[in-house]
């Protein structure tokens, strides 16, 4: 006879395996549908660019239309690259600041631990004073009698 712990562990393992199988199946299905949708969107994009080229070609001529379209697409791509570079720099700066803050917190915690080890009574008194000073305030309503 198996123990209840073994039965619970086996049940948990089977539930985890079922969830993994469901997740893998759902991911495969989603990948297939996203792939098909992406292919259709790419086809629609190519057809839209072709239609734009034909329309501009009728108005301005073939070569100027293609050069104008290529220039506008290149300009949009450069703007997107500039935005990406800006976002990456901003994110790197935020990461650097967080690292500095964490380093300062670690140093402060090490300093506090060192002080607590050298003067445990003073540390306990300071902690008690801070706890009393920072305690949550109760709200009392005045009754108008």
Short mmCIF file of N, CA and C in Angstrom, two decimals:
data_model
loop_
_atom_site.label_atom_id
_atom_site.label_comp_id
_atom_site.label_asym_id
_atom_site.label_seq_id
_atom_site.Cartn_x
_atom_site.Cartn_y
_atom_site.Cartn_z
N UNK A 1 0.84 -1.16 0.00
CA UNK A 1 0.00 0.00 0.00
C UNK A 1 0.90 1.23 0.00
N UNK A 2 0.55 2.18 -0.82
CA UNK A 2 1.31 3.42 -0.94
C UNK A 2 0.87 4.42 0.12
N UNK A 3 1.79 5.24 0.49
CA UNK A 3 1.45 6.27 1.47
C UNK A 3 0.69 7.40 0.78
N UNK A 4 0.06 8.22 1.59
CA UNK A 4 -0.71 9.33 1.06
C UNK A 4 0.21 10.35 0.40
N UNK A 5 1.43 10.49 0.93
CA UNK A 5 2.40 11.42 0.34
C UNK A 5 2.79 10.97 -1.05
N UNK A 6 3.01 9.66 -1.23
CA UNK A 6 3.37 9.15 -2.55
C UNK A 6 2.22 9.33 -3.53
N UNK A 7 0.99 9.11 -3.06
CA UNK A 7 -0.17 9.29 -3.94
C UNK A 7 -0.33 10.76 -4.33
N UNK A 8 -0.14 11.67 -3.38
CA UNK A 8 -0.24 13.09 -3.69
C UNK A 8 0.87 13.53 -4.64
N UNK A 9 2.07 13.01 -4.42
CA UNK A 9 3.18 13.35 -5.29
C UNK A 9 2.94 12.86 -6.71
N UNK A 10 2.43 11.62 -6.83
CA UNK A 10 2.14 11.06 -8.14
C UNK A 10 1.04 11.87 -8.83
N UNK A 11 0.00 12.23 -8.07
CA UNK A 11 -1.09 13.04 -8.61
C UNK A 11 -0.58 14.39 -9.08
N UNK A 12 0.28 15.02 -8.29
CA UNK A 12 0.85 16.31 -8.66
C UNK A 12 1.70 16.18 -9.91
N UNK A 13 2.49 15.10 -10.01
CA UNK A 13 3.33 14.88 -11.17
C UNK A 13 2.49 14.70 -12.42
N UNK A 14 1.41 13.92 -12.34
CA UNK A 14 0.55 13.73 -13.50
C UNK A 14 -0.13 15.04 -13.90
N UNK A 15 -0.54 15.84 -12.91
CA UNK A 15 -1.16 17.12 -13.23
C UNK A 15 -0.16 18.05 -13.92
N UNK A 16 1.08 18.03 -13.46
CA UNK A 16 2.11 18.87 -14.09
C UNK A 16 2.37 18.39 -15.50
N UNK A 17 2.45 17.06 -15.71
CA UNK A 17 2.66 16.53 -17.04
C UNK A 17 1.51 16.89 -17.97
N UNK A 18 0.27 16.83 -17.46
CA UNK A 18 -0.88 17.21 -18.27
C UNK A 18 -0.81 18.68 -18.65
N UNK A 19 -0.43 19.52 -17.71
CA UNK A 19 -0.32 20.96 -18.01
C UNK A 19 0.76 21.22 -19.03
N UNK A 20 1.86 20.49 -18.93
CA UNK A 20 2.96 20.68 -19.89
C UNK A 20 2.51 20.26 -21.27
N UNK A 21 1.84 19.11 -21.36
CA UNK A 21 1.34 18.65 -22.65
C UNK A 21 0.34 19.62 -23.24
N UNK A 22 -0.56 20.16 -22.40
CA UNK A 22 -1.53 21.15 -22.89
C UNK A 22 -0.83 22.41 -23.36
N UNK A 23 0.17 22.85 -22.63
CA UNK A 23 0.90 24.06 -22.99
C UNK A 23 1.66 23.87 -24.30
N UNK A 24 2.28 22.71 -24.47
CA UNK A 24 3.01 22.44 -25.71
C UNK A 24 2.05 22.38 -26.89
N UNK A 25 0.91 21.71 -26.70
CA UNK A 25 -0.07 21.62 -27.78
C UNK A 25 -0.62 23.00 -28.13
N UNK A 26 -0.92 23.80 -27.12
CA UNK A 26 -1.44 25.15 -27.35
C UNK A 26 -0.38 26.01 -28.05
N UNK A 27 0.88 25.86 -27.64
CA UNK A 27 1.96 26.63 -28.26
C UNK A 27 2.15 26.24 -29.73
N UNK A 28 2.07 24.95 -30.03
CA UNK A 28 2.18 24.50 -31.43
C UNK A 28 1.04 25.07 -32.26
N UNK A 29 -0.17 24.99 -31.73
CA UNK A 29 -1.34 25.51 -32.46
C UNK A 29 -1.18 27.01 -32.69
N UNK A 30 -0.78 27.73 -31.64
CA UNK A 30 -0.60 29.18 -31.77
C UNK A 30 0.49 29.51 -32.77
N UNK A 31 1.58 28.74 -32.78
CA UNK A 31 2.67 28.99 -33.71
C UNK A 31 2.21 28.78 -35.15
N UNK A 32 1.41 27.76 -35.38
CA UNK A 32 0.91 27.49 -36.73
C UNK A 32 0.02 28.64 -37.20
N UNK A 33 -0.93 29.05 -36.33
CA UNK A 33 -1.85 30.11 -36.72
C UNK A 33 -1.13 31.46 -36.88
N UNK A 34 -0.18 31.75 -36.02
CA UNK A 34 0.59 33.00 -36.14
C UNK A 34 1.43 32.97 -37.41
N UNK A 35 2.00 31.82 -37.74
CA UNK A 35 2.77 31.70 -38.98
C UNK A 35 1.92 31.95 -40.21
N UNK A 36 0.73 31.35 -40.23
CA UNK A 36 -0.17 31.55 -41.38
C UNK A 36 -0.63 33.01 -41.44
N UNK A 37 -0.98 33.59 -40.31
CA UNK A 37 -1.41 34.99 -40.29
C UNK A 37 -0.27 35.90 -40.71
N UNK A 38 0.95 35.61 -40.27
CA UNK A 38 2.10 36.42 -40.66
C UNK A 38 2.36 36.34 -42.15
N UNK A 39 2.23 35.15 -42.72
CA UNK A 39 2.41 34.98 -44.16
C UNK A 39 1.37 35.78 -44.93
N UNK A 40 0.11 35.72 -44.48
CA UNK A 40 -0.94 36.47 -45.15
C UNK A 40 -0.72 37.98 -45.01
N UNK A 41 -0.28 38.43 -43.84
CA UNK A 41 0.00 39.86 -43.67
C UNK A 41 1.17 40.30 -44.54
N UNK A 42 2.19 39.46 -44.66
CA UNK A 42 3.32 39.78 -45.53
C UNK A 42 2.87 39.87 -46.99
N UNK A 43 2.00 38.96 -47.40
CA UNK A 43 1.46 38.99 -48.76
C UNK A 43 0.66 40.27 -48.98
N UNK A 44 -0.16 40.64 -48.00
CA UNK A 44 -0.94 41.87 -48.12
C UNK A 44 -0.02 43.09 -48.20
N UNK A 45 1.05 43.09 -47.44
CA UNK A 45 2.01 44.20 -47.47
C UNK A 45 2.67 44.31 -48.83
N UNK A 46 3.10 43.19 -49.38
CA UNK A 46 3.75 43.20 -50.69
C UNK A 46 2.78 43.69 -51.76
N UNK A 47 1.52 43.24 -51.68
CA UNK A 47 0.52 43.70 -52.66
C UNK A 47 0.24 45.19 -52.51
N UNK A 48 0.21 45.69 -51.27
CA UNK A 48 -0.02 47.12 -51.05
C UNK A 48 1.13 47.95 -51.59
N UNK A 49 2.36 47.50 -51.38
CA UNK A 49 3.52 48.22 -51.90
C UNK A 49 3.50 48.18 -53.43
N UNK A 50 3.14 47.05 -54.00
CA UNK A 50 3.07 46.94 -55.46
C UNK A 50 2.01 47.89 -56.02
N UNK A 51 0.85 47.93 -55.36
CA UNK A 51 -0.21 48.83 -55.82
C UNK A 51 0.23 50.28 -55.69
N UNK A 52 0.92 50.62 -54.63
CA UNK A 52 1.42 51.98 -54.46
C UNK A 52 2.44 52.32 -55.54
N UNK A 53 3.30 51.35 -55.87
CA UNK A 53 4.29 51.57 -56.93
C UNK A 53 3.60 51.79 -58.28
N UNK A 54 2.59 51.01 -58.57
CA UNK A 54 1.87 51.17 -59.84
C UNK A 54 1.18 52.52 -59.89
N UNK A 55 0.53 52.90 -58.79
CA UNK A 55 -0.19 54.18 -58.74
C UNK A 55 0.78 55.35 -58.90
N UNK A 56 1.88 55.33 -58.14
CA UNK A 56 2.87 56.39 -58.26
C UNK A 56 3.56 56.37 -59.61
N UNK A 57 3.74 55.18 -60.18
CA UNK A 57 4.36 55.06 -61.50
C UNK A 57 3.50 55.70 -62.57
N UNK A 58 2.18 55.57 -62.47
CA UNK A 58 1.29 56.20 -63.43
C UNK A 58 1.32 57.72 -63.29
N UNK A 59 1.51 58.20 -62.06
CA UNK A 59 1.48 59.65 -61.84
C UNK A 59 2.82 60.32 -62.13
N UNK A 60 3.92 59.73 -61.65
CA UNK A 60 5.22 60.39 -61.72
C UNK A 60 6.22 59.70 -62.63
N UNK A 61 5.93 58.56 -63.09
CA UNK A 61 6.89 57.78 -63.86
C UNK A 61 7.46 56.67 -62.98
N UNK A 62 7.98 55.66 -63.61
CA UNK A 62 8.40 54.46 -62.88
C UNK A 62 9.60 54.72 -61.98
N UNK A 63 10.66 55.29 -62.52
CA UNK A 63 11.89 55.47 -61.75
C UNK A 63 11.69 56.46 -60.60
N UNK A 64 11.12 57.65 -60.83
CA UNK A 64 10.92 58.56 -59.70
C UNK A 64 10.00 57.98 -58.62
N UNK A 65 8.99 57.21 -59.03
CA UNK A 65 8.08 56.61 -58.06
C UNK A 65 8.81 55.59 -57.19
N UNK A 66 9.62 54.75 -57.81
CA UNK A 66 10.36 53.75 -57.05
C UNK A 66 11.40 54.40 -56.14
N UNK A 67 12.09 55.42 -56.63
CA UNK A 67 13.08 56.11 -55.81
C UNK A 67 12.41 56.84 -54.64
N UNK A 68 11.29 57.47 -54.88
CA UNK A 68 10.56 58.15 -53.81
C UNK A 68 10.06 57.18 -52.76
N UNK A 69 9.53 56.05 -53.20
CA UNK A 69 9.04 55.04 -52.26
C UNK A 69 10.19 54.44 -51.47
N UNK A 70 11.31 54.16 -52.13
CA UNK A 70 12.47 53.61 -51.44
C UNK A 70 13.01 54.61 -50.42
N UNK A 71 13.05 55.89 -50.79
CA UNK A 71 13.51 56.91 -49.86
C UNK A 71 12.62 57.05 -48.65
N UNK A 72 11.32 57.00 -48.86
CA UNK A 72 10.40 57.13 -47.72
C UNK A 72 10.47 55.91 -46.81
N UNK A 73 10.61 54.73 -47.39
CA UNK A 73 10.73 53.53 -46.56
C UNK A 73 12.04 53.56 -45.78
N UNK A 74 13.13 54.01 -46.42
CA UNK A 74 14.41 54.11 -45.73
C UNK A 74 14.34 55.13 -44.60
N UNK A 75 13.65 56.25 -44.83
CA UNK A 75 13.50 57.27 -43.79
C UNK A 75 12.74 56.71 -42.59
N UNK A 76 11.66 56.01 -42.84
CA UNK A 76 10.88 55.41 -41.75
C UNK A 76 11.73 54.39 -41.00
N UNK A 77 12.51 53.60 -41.73
CA UNK A 77 13.37 52.61 -41.08
C UNK A 77 14.42 53.28 -40.20
N UNK A 78 15.03 54.38 -40.67
CA UNK A 78 16.02 55.10 -39.87
C UNK A 78 15.41 55.72 -38.63
N UNK A 79 14.19 56.24 -38.76
CA UNK A 79 13.50 56.79 -37.58
C UNK A 79 13.24 55.68 -36.56
N UNK A 80 12.80 54.52 -37.02
CA UNK A 80 12.55 53.40 -36.11
C UNK A 80 13.84 52.94 -35.44
N UNK A 81 14.94 52.92 -36.18
CA UNK A 81 16.23 52.54 -35.59
C UNK A 81 16.66 53.55 -34.53
N UNK A 82 16.45 54.85 -34.83
CA UNK A 82 16.80 55.89 -33.85
C UNK A 82 15.97 55.74 -32.58
N UNK A 83 14.69 55.43 -32.72
CA UNK A 83 13.83 55.22 -31.56
C UNK A 83 14.31 54.02 -30.76
N UNK A 84 14.67 52.94 -31.44
CA UNK A 84 15.17 51.74 -30.78
C UNK A 84 16.46 52.02 -30.02
N UNK A 85 17.37 52.78 -30.63
CA UNK A 85 18.63 53.12 -29.95
C UNK A 85 18.34 53.95 -28.71
N UNK A 86 17.43 54.92 -28.82
CA UNK A 86 17.07 55.75 -27.67
C UNK A 86 16.49 54.90 -26.54
N UNK A 87 15.55 54.01 -26.87
CA UNK A 87 14.94 53.15 -25.85
C UNK A 87 15.97 52.24 -25.19
N UNK A 88 16.90 51.70 -25.97
CA UNK A 88 17.94 50.84 -25.40
C UNK A 88 18.86 51.61 -24.47
N UNK A 89 19.22 52.85 -24.85
CA UNK A 89 20.07 53.66 -23.97
C UNK A 89 19.34 54.00 -22.67
N UNK A 90 18.06 54.34 -22.79
CA UNK A 90 17.28 54.67 -21.60
C UNK A 90 17.15 53.46 -20.67
N UNK A 91 16.92 52.30 -21.26
CA UNK A 91 16.81 51.09 -20.45
C UNK A 91 18.14 50.75 -19.79
N UNK A 92 19.25 50.94 -20.49
CA UNK A 92 20.57 50.68 -19.91
C UNK A 92 20.84 51.64 -18.75
N UNK A 93 20.44 52.90 -18.91
CA UNK A 93 20.61 53.87 -17.83
C UNK A 93 19.78 53.50 -16.60
N UNK A 94 18.55 53.04 -16.83
CA UNK A 94 17.70 52.61 -15.71
C UNK A 94 18.30 51.39 -15.02
N UNK A 95 18.85 50.45 -15.79
CA UNK A 95 19.50 49.28 -15.19
C UNK A 95 20.70 49.69 -14.37
N UNK A 96 21.49 50.65 -14.88
CA UNK A 96 22.66 51.14 -14.16
C UNK A 96 22.25 51.80 -12.85
N UNK A 97 21.21 52.60 -12.87
CA UNK A 97 20.72 53.24 -11.65
C UNK A 97 20.24 52.22 -10.64
N UNK A 98 19.50 51.20 -11.13
CA UNK A 98 19.02 50.15 -10.22
C UNK A 98 20.17 49.40 -9.59
N UNK A 99 21.22 49.12 -10.38
CA UNK A 99 22.39 48.44 -9.83
C UNK A 99 23.06 49.29 -8.76
N UNK A 100 23.18 50.59 -9.01
CA UNK A 100 23.78 51.48 -8.01
C UNK A 100 22.93 51.51 -6.74
N UNK A 101 21.61 51.57 -6.89
CA UNK A 101 20.74 51.58 -5.72
C UNK A 101 20.86 50.29 -4.93
N UNK A 102 20.91 49.16 -5.64
CA UNK A 102 21.04 47.87 -4.96
C UNK A 102 22.39 47.78 -4.25
N UNK A 103 23.45 48.28 -4.90
CA UNK A 103 24.76 48.26 -4.27
C UNK A 103 24.76 49.13 -3.01
N UNK A 104 24.11 50.30 -3.08
CA UNK A 104 24.03 51.17 -1.90
C UNK A 104 23.23 50.50 -0.79
N UNK A 105 22.15 49.80 -1.15
CA UNK A 105 21.34 49.10 -0.13
C UNK A 105 22.15 47.98 0.52
N UNK A 106 22.92 47.25 -0.31
CA UNK A 106 23.74 46.17 0.26
C UNK A 106 24.78 46.73 1.21
N UNK A 107 25.41 47.84 0.81
CA UNK A 107 26.42 48.45 1.68
C UNK A 107 25.79 48.96 2.97
N UNK A 108 24.60 49.54 2.86
CA UNK A 108 23.91 50.02 4.05
C UNK A 108 23.52 48.86 4.96
N UNK A 109 23.06 47.77 4.36
CA UNK A 109 22.69 46.59 5.15
C UNK A 109 23.93 45.99 5.82
N UNK A 110 25.05 45.96 5.11
CA UNK A 110 26.28 45.44 5.71
C UNK A 110 26.74 46.33 6.85
N UNK A 111 26.63 47.65 6.68
CA UNK A 111 26.99 48.59 7.74
C UNK A 111 26.08 48.41 8.95
N UNK A 112 24.78 48.25 8.68
CA UNK A 112 23.83 48.04 9.78
C UNK A 112 24.11 46.72 10.50
N UNK A 113 24.43 45.69 9.74
CA UNK A 113 24.73 44.40 10.36
C UNK A 113 26.00 44.49 11.20
N UNK A 114 26.99 45.21 10.69
CA UNK A 114 28.23 45.37 11.46
C UNK A 114 28.00 46.16 12.73
N UNK A 115 27.19 47.20 12.65
CA UNK A 115 26.86 48.00 13.84
C UNK A 115 26.06 47.17 14.82
N UNK A 116 25.13 46.39 14.31
CA UNK A 116 24.31 45.56 15.18
C UNK A 116 25.16 44.51 15.89
N UNK A 117 26.16 44.00 15.22
CA UNK A 117 27.02 42.99 15.84
C UNK A 117 27.89 43.61 16.94
N UNK A 118 28.34 44.86 16.72
CA UNK A 118 29.20 45.51 17.70
C UNK A 118 28.41 46.09 18.87
N UNK A 119 27.21 46.62 18.57
CA UNK A 119 26.41 47.26 19.63
C UNK A 119 24.97 46.77 19.56
N UNK A 120 24.71 45.55 20.02
CA UNK A 120 23.36 45.00 19.87
C UNK A 120 22.31 45.75 20.69
N UNK A 121 22.67 46.26 21.86
CA UNK A 121 21.71 46.97 22.70
C UNK A 121 21.28 48.29 22.04
N UNK A 122 22.24 49.02 21.47
CA UNK A 122 21.92 50.27 20.79
C UNK A 122 21.07 50.01 19.56
N UNK A 123 21.36 48.93 18.86
CA UNK A 123 20.59 48.59 17.67
C UNK A 123 19.16 48.23 18.05
N UNK A 124 18.98 47.49 19.12
CA UNK A 124 17.63 47.13 19.56
C UNK A 124 16.87 48.37 19.99
N UNK A 125 17.52 49.29 20.70
CA UNK A 125 16.86 50.52 21.13
C UNK A 125 16.46 51.37 19.93
N UNK A 126 17.34 51.47 18.94
CA UNK A 126 17.03 52.23 17.74
C UNK A 126 15.87 51.59 16.98
N UNK A 127 15.88 50.28 16.88
CA UNK A 127 14.78 49.58 16.21
C UNK A 127 13.46 49.79 16.92
N UNK A 128 13.47 49.74 18.25
CA UNK A 128 12.26 49.98 19.02
C UNK A 128 11.76 51.40 18.84
N UNK A 129 12.69 52.37 18.84
CA UNK A 129 12.30 53.77 18.64
C UNK A 129 11.71 53.98 17.26
N UNK A 130 12.32 53.38 16.25
CA UNK A 130 11.78 53.50 14.89
C UNK A 130 10.41 52.83 14.78
N UNK A 131 10.25 51.69 15.41
CA UNK A 131 8.97 51.00 15.36
C UNK A 131 7.88 51.83 16.02
N UNK A 132 8.20 52.46 17.14
CA UNK A 132 7.21 53.30 17.80
C UNK A 132 6.93 54.58 17.00
N UNK A 133 7.96 55.13 16.40
CA UNK A 133 7.80 56.36 15.64
C UNK A 133 7.04 56.12 14.34
N UNK A 134 7.26 54.98 13.69
CA UNK A 134 6.65 54.70 12.38
C UNK A 134 5.42 53.82 12.47
N UNK A 135 4.88 53.63 13.67
CA UNK A 135 3.71 52.75 13.79
C UNK A 135 2.52 53.36 13.07
N UNK A 136 1.61 52.51 12.61
CA UNK A 136 0.42 53.05 11.94
C UNK A 136 -0.46 53.80 12.92
N UNK A 137 -0.95 54.90 12.49
CA UNK A 137 -1.81 55.73 13.34
C UNK A 137 -3.24 55.24 13.23
N UNK A 138 -3.93 55.25 14.34
CA UNK A 138 -5.35 54.91 14.32
C UNK A 138 -6.13 56.19 14.11
N UNK A 139 -7.19 56.06 13.37
CA UNK A 139 -8.04 57.22 13.11
C UNK A 139 -9.21 57.19 14.08
N UNK A 140 -9.30 58.21 14.82
CA UNK A 140 -10.42 58.33 15.75
C UNK A 140 -11.32 59.45 15.27
N UNK A 141 -12.59 59.17 15.23
CA UNK A 141 -13.55 60.19 14.83
C UNK A 141 -14.06 60.92 16.05
N UNK A 142 -14.23 62.17 15.90
CA UNK A 142 -14.82 62.96 16.97
C UNK A 142 -16.32 62.84 16.87
N UNK A 143 -16.91 62.68 17.99
CA UNK A 143 -18.38 62.64 18.02
C UNK A 143 -18.90 64.00 18.44
N UNK A 144 -19.73 64.51 17.62
CA UNK A 144 -20.34 65.78 17.97
C UNK A 144 -21.58 65.52 18.81
N UNK A 145 -21.47 65.79 20.08
CA UNK A 145 -22.62 65.56 20.99
C UNK A 145 -23.30 66.86 21.31
#
